[in-house]
Amino acid sequence: MRNIPVNLAGYRLTVSENPEMKMRKVDGREEVVTDREGVTKYTVALMVKAKGEKGEEIRVTLDADPGEGFSEDDMTRVELIDPRVTPYSFKNDRGETVSGVAWGAAGMKPLI
């Protein structure tokens, strides 16, 4: 299963690392990550916290450029547009199984 919609109502999402273009290493050099149509993907780190609980940082891949106004310095509170998760599991170079969920969203907007 891929792109499972999630409901983050009741959670505070705060920018903990500024949005930037998503990069990956290919043959020792970095290249920009794009979708099938060639549109650049972006990534942002968010602190997610429910009231009265300890928070957790997640890294979210955004389908589009989030634009200006998102800053870790300002601790911008945001809302994700169409958030989703995709579970993954694979064996790494050492034969260990690595599992988790990859976070994604169509975009994000600041909460005012």
PDB file of C-alpha atoms in Angstrom:
ATOM      1  CA  MET A   1       0.000   0.000   0.000  1.00  0.00           C
ATOM      2  CA  ARG A   2       1.222   3.462  -0.865  1.00  0.00           C
ATOM      3  CA  ASN A   3       0.136   7.019  -0.099  1.00  0.00           C
ATOM      4  CA  ILE A   4      -2.192   6.185   2.790  1.00  0.00           C
ATOM      5  CA  PRO A   5      -4.031   9.382   3.874  1.00  0.00           C
ATOM      6  CA  VAL A   6      -3.466  10.435   7.493  1.00  0.00           C
ATOM      7  CA  ASN A   7      -5.380  12.806   9.766  1.00  0.00           C
ATOM      8  CA  LEU A   8      -3.056  15.073  11.755  1.00  0.00           C
ATOM      9  CA  ALA A   9      -5.830  17.069  13.441  1.00  0.00           C
ATOM     10  CA  GLY A  10      -4.942  17.482  17.096  1.00  0.00           C
ATOM     11  CA  TYR A  11      -1.199  17.699  16.412  1.00  0.00           C
ATOM     12  CA  ARG A  12       0.958  20.818  16.280  1.00  0.00           C
ATOM     13  CA  LEU A  13       3.390  20.855  13.366  1.00  0.00           C
ATOM     14  CA  THR A  14       6.318  23.256  13.672  1.00  0.00           C
ATOM     15  CA  VAL A  15       9.103  23.766  11.114  1.00  0.00           C
ATOM     16  CA  SER A  16      12.362  22.453  12.623  1.00  0.00           C
ATOM     17  CA  GLU A  17      14.470  22.626   9.424  1.00  0.00           C
ATOM     18  CA  ASN A  18      13.812  25.021   6.567  1.00  0.00           C
ATOM     19  CA  PRO A  19      12.279  23.570   3.368  1.00  0.00           C
ATOM     20  CA  GLU A  20      14.782  22.723   0.629  1.00  0.00           C
ATOM     21  CA  MET A  21      14.972  20.830  -2.639  1.00  0.00           C
ATOM     22  CA  LYS A  22      15.137  17.077  -2.098  1.00  0.00           C
ATOM     23  CA  MET A  23      18.520  15.626  -3.098  1.00  0.00           C
ATOM     24  CA  ARG A  24      19.918  12.099  -3.461  1.00  0.00           C
ATOM     25  CA  LYS A  25      23.384  10.683  -4.132  1.00  0.00           C
ATOM     26  CA  VAL A  26      23.954   8.911  -7.441  1.00  0.00           C
ATOM     27  CA  ASP A  27      27.432   7.589  -8.213  1.00  0.00           C
ATOM     28  CA  GLY A  28      28.970   9.841  -5.578  1.00  0.00           C
ATOM     29  CA  ARG A  29      27.331  13.070  -6.744  1.00  0.00           C
ATOM     30  CA  GLU A  30      24.139  14.748  -5.592  1.00  0.00           C
ATOM     31  CA  GLU A  31      21.178  15.255  -7.892  1.00  0.00           C
ATOM     32  CA  VAL A  32      17.753  16.835  -7.460  1.00  0.00           C
ATOM     33  CA  VAL A  33      14.826  14.427  -6.914  1.00  0.00           C
ATOM     34  CA  THR A  34      11.916  14.854  -9.359  1.00  0.00           C
ATOM     35  CA  ASP A  35       8.651  13.051 -10.029  1.00  0.00           C
ATOM     36  CA  ARG A  36       7.799  11.261 -13.298  1.00  0.00           C
ATOM     37  CA  GLU A  37       6.848  14.549 -14.948  1.00  0.00           C
ATOM     38  CA  GLY A  38      10.154  16.185 -13.944  1.00  0.00           C
ATOM     39  CA  VAL A  39       8.683  18.369 -11.176  1.00  0.00           C
ATOM     40  CA  THR A  40      11.172  18.998  -8.349  1.00  0.00           C
ATOM     41  CA  LYS A  41      10.362  17.512  -4.925  1.00  0.00           C
ATOM     42  CA  TYR A  42      11.034  19.419  -1.694  1.00  0.00           C
ATOM     43  CA  THR A  43      11.652  18.260   1.854  1.00  0.00           C
ATOM     44  CA  VAL A  44      11.033  19.825   5.255  1.00  0.00           C
ATOM     45  CA  ALA A  45      11.599  18.633   8.823  1.00  0.00           C
ATOM     46  CA  LEU A  46       8.699  19.156  11.205  1.00  0.00           C
ATOM     47  CA  MET A  47       8.337  18.713  14.956  1.00  0.00           C
ATOM     48  CA  VAL A  48       5.000  16.955  15.528  1.00  0.00           C
ATOM     49  CA  LYS A  49       3.516  17.189  19.008  1.00  0.00           C
ATOM     50  CA  ALA A  50       0.208  16.349  20.620  1.00  0.00           C
ATOM     51  CA  LYS A  51      -0.850  18.361  23.655  1.00  0.00           C
ATOM     52  CA  GLY A  52       0.715  16.983  26.825  1.00  0.00           C
ATOM     53  CA  GLU A  53       3.002  14.556  24.974  1.00  0.00           C
ATOM     54  CA  LYS A  54       6.620  14.550  23.886  1.00  0.00           C
ATOM     55  CA  GLY A  55       7.137  15.566  20.261  1.00  0.00           C
ATOM     56  CA  GLU A  56       8.850  13.729  17.431  1.00  0.00           C
ATOM     57  CA  GLU A  57      10.622  15.063  14.356  1.00  0.00           C
ATOM     58  CA  ILE A  58       9.530  13.801  10.949  1.00  0.00           C
ATOM     59  CA  ARG A  59      10.870  14.590   7.482  1.00  0.00           C
ATOM     60  CA  VAL A  60       8.151  15.199   4.891  1.00  0.00           C
ATOM     61  CA  THR A  61       8.524  15.115   1.100  1.00  0.00           C
ATOM     62  CA  LEU A  62       6.456  17.861  -0.537  1.00  0.00           C
ATOM     63  CA  ASP A  63       5.115  17.546  -4.082  1.00  0.00           C
ATOM     64  CA  ALA A  64       5.570  21.267  -4.777  1.00  0.00           C
ATOM     65  CA  ASP A  65       7.679  24.250  -3.752  1.00  0.00           C
ATOM     66  CA  PRO A  66       6.214  25.433  -0.432  1.00  0.00           C
ATOM     67  CA  GLY A  67       7.168  29.042  -1.214  1.00  0.00           C
ATOM     68  CA  GLU A  68       8.341  31.672   1.247  1.00  0.00           C
ATOM     69  CA  GLY A  69       7.401  32.207   4.880  1.00  0.00           C
ATOM     70  CA  PHE A  70       8.502  28.934   6.459  1.00  0.00           C
ATOM     71  CA  SER A  71      11.394  29.314   8.887  1.00  0.00           C
ATOM     72  CA  GLU A  72      12.906  27.209  11.630  1.00  0.00           C
ATOM     73  CA  ASP A  73      14.102  30.477  13.217  1.00  0.00           C
ATOM     74  CA  ASP A  74      10.507  31.710  13.498  1.00  0.00           C
ATOM     75  CA  MET A  75       9.292  28.229  14.501  1.00  0.00           C
ATOM     76  CA  THR A  76       6.542  28.511  11.874  1.00  0.00           C
ATOM     77  CA  ARG A  77       3.468  26.434  12.691  1.00  0.00           C
ATOM     78  CA  VAL A  78       2.080  24.732   9.591  1.00  0.00           C
ATOM     79  CA  GLU A  79      -0.665  22.523   8.243  1.00  0.00           C
ATOM     80  CA  LEU A  80       0.120  19.812   5.689  1.00  0.00           C
ATOM     81  CA  ILE A  81      -2.056  19.647   2.585  1.00  0.00           C
ATOM     82  CA  ASP A  82      -3.190  16.069   1.867  1.00  0.00           C
ATOM     83  CA  PRO A  83      -0.680  14.340   4.202  1.00  0.00           C
ATOM     84  CA  ARG A  84       0.061  10.657   3.596  1.00  0.00           C
ATOM     85  CA  VAL A  85       2.388   7.852   4.640  1.00  0.00           C
ATOM     86  CA  THR A  86       3.948   5.007   2.690  1.00  0.00           C
ATOM     87  CA  PRO A  87       5.326   2.028   4.610  1.00  0.00           C
ATOM     88  CA  TYR A  88       8.650   0.579   3.428  1.00  0.00           C
ATOM     89  CA  SER A  89      10.922  -2.344   4.212  1.00  0.00           C
ATOM     90  CA  PHE A  90      14.197  -3.332   2.550  1.00  0.00           C
ATOM     91  CA  LYS A  91      17.494  -5.088   3.237  1.00  0.00           C
ATOM     92  CA  ASN A  92      20.526  -2.800   3.409  1.00  0.00           C
ATOM     93  CA  ASP A  93      24.080  -3.566   2.262  1.00  0.00           C
ATOM     94  CA  ARG A  94      24.782  -5.381   5.552  1.00  0.00           C
ATOM     95  CA  GLY A  95      21.762  -7.664   5.177  1.00  0.00           C
ATOM     96  CA  GLU A  96      19.772  -5.884   7.908  1.00  0.00           C
ATOM     97  CA  THR A  97      16.070  -5.264   7.383  1.00  0.00           C
ATOM     98  CA  VAL A  98      15.166  -1.572   7.553  1.00  0.00           C
ATOM     99  CA  SER A  99      11.493  -0.653   7.985  1.00  0.00           C
ATOM    100  CA  GLY A 100       9.517   2.526   8.556  1.00  0.00           C
ATOM    101  CA  VAL A 101       7.137   4.988   6.984  1.00  0.00           C
ATOM    102  CA  ALA A 102       7.877   7.753   4.506  1.00  0.00           C
ATOM    103  CA  TRP A 103       5.871  10.951   5.027  1.00  0.00           C
ATOM    104  CA  GLY A 104       4.581  12.944   2.071  1.00  0.00           C
ATOM    105  CA  ALA A 105       2.173  15.798   1.349  1.00  0.00           C
ATOM    106  CA  ALA A 106       0.918  17.801  -1.604  1.00  0.00           C
ATOM    107  CA  GLY A 107       2.186  20.942   0.142  1.00  0.00           C
ATOM    108  CA  MET A 108       1.943  22.942   3.338  1.00  0.00           C
ATOM    109  CA  LYS A 109       0.562  26.262   4.495  1.00  0.00           C
ATOM    110  CA  PRO A 110       1.409  28.443   7.487  1.00  0.00           C
ATOM    111  CA  LEU A 111      -1.039  28.694  10.358  1.00  0.00           C
ATOM    112  CA  ILE A 112      -1.717  32.271  11.331  1.00  0.00           C
TER     113      ILE A 112
END
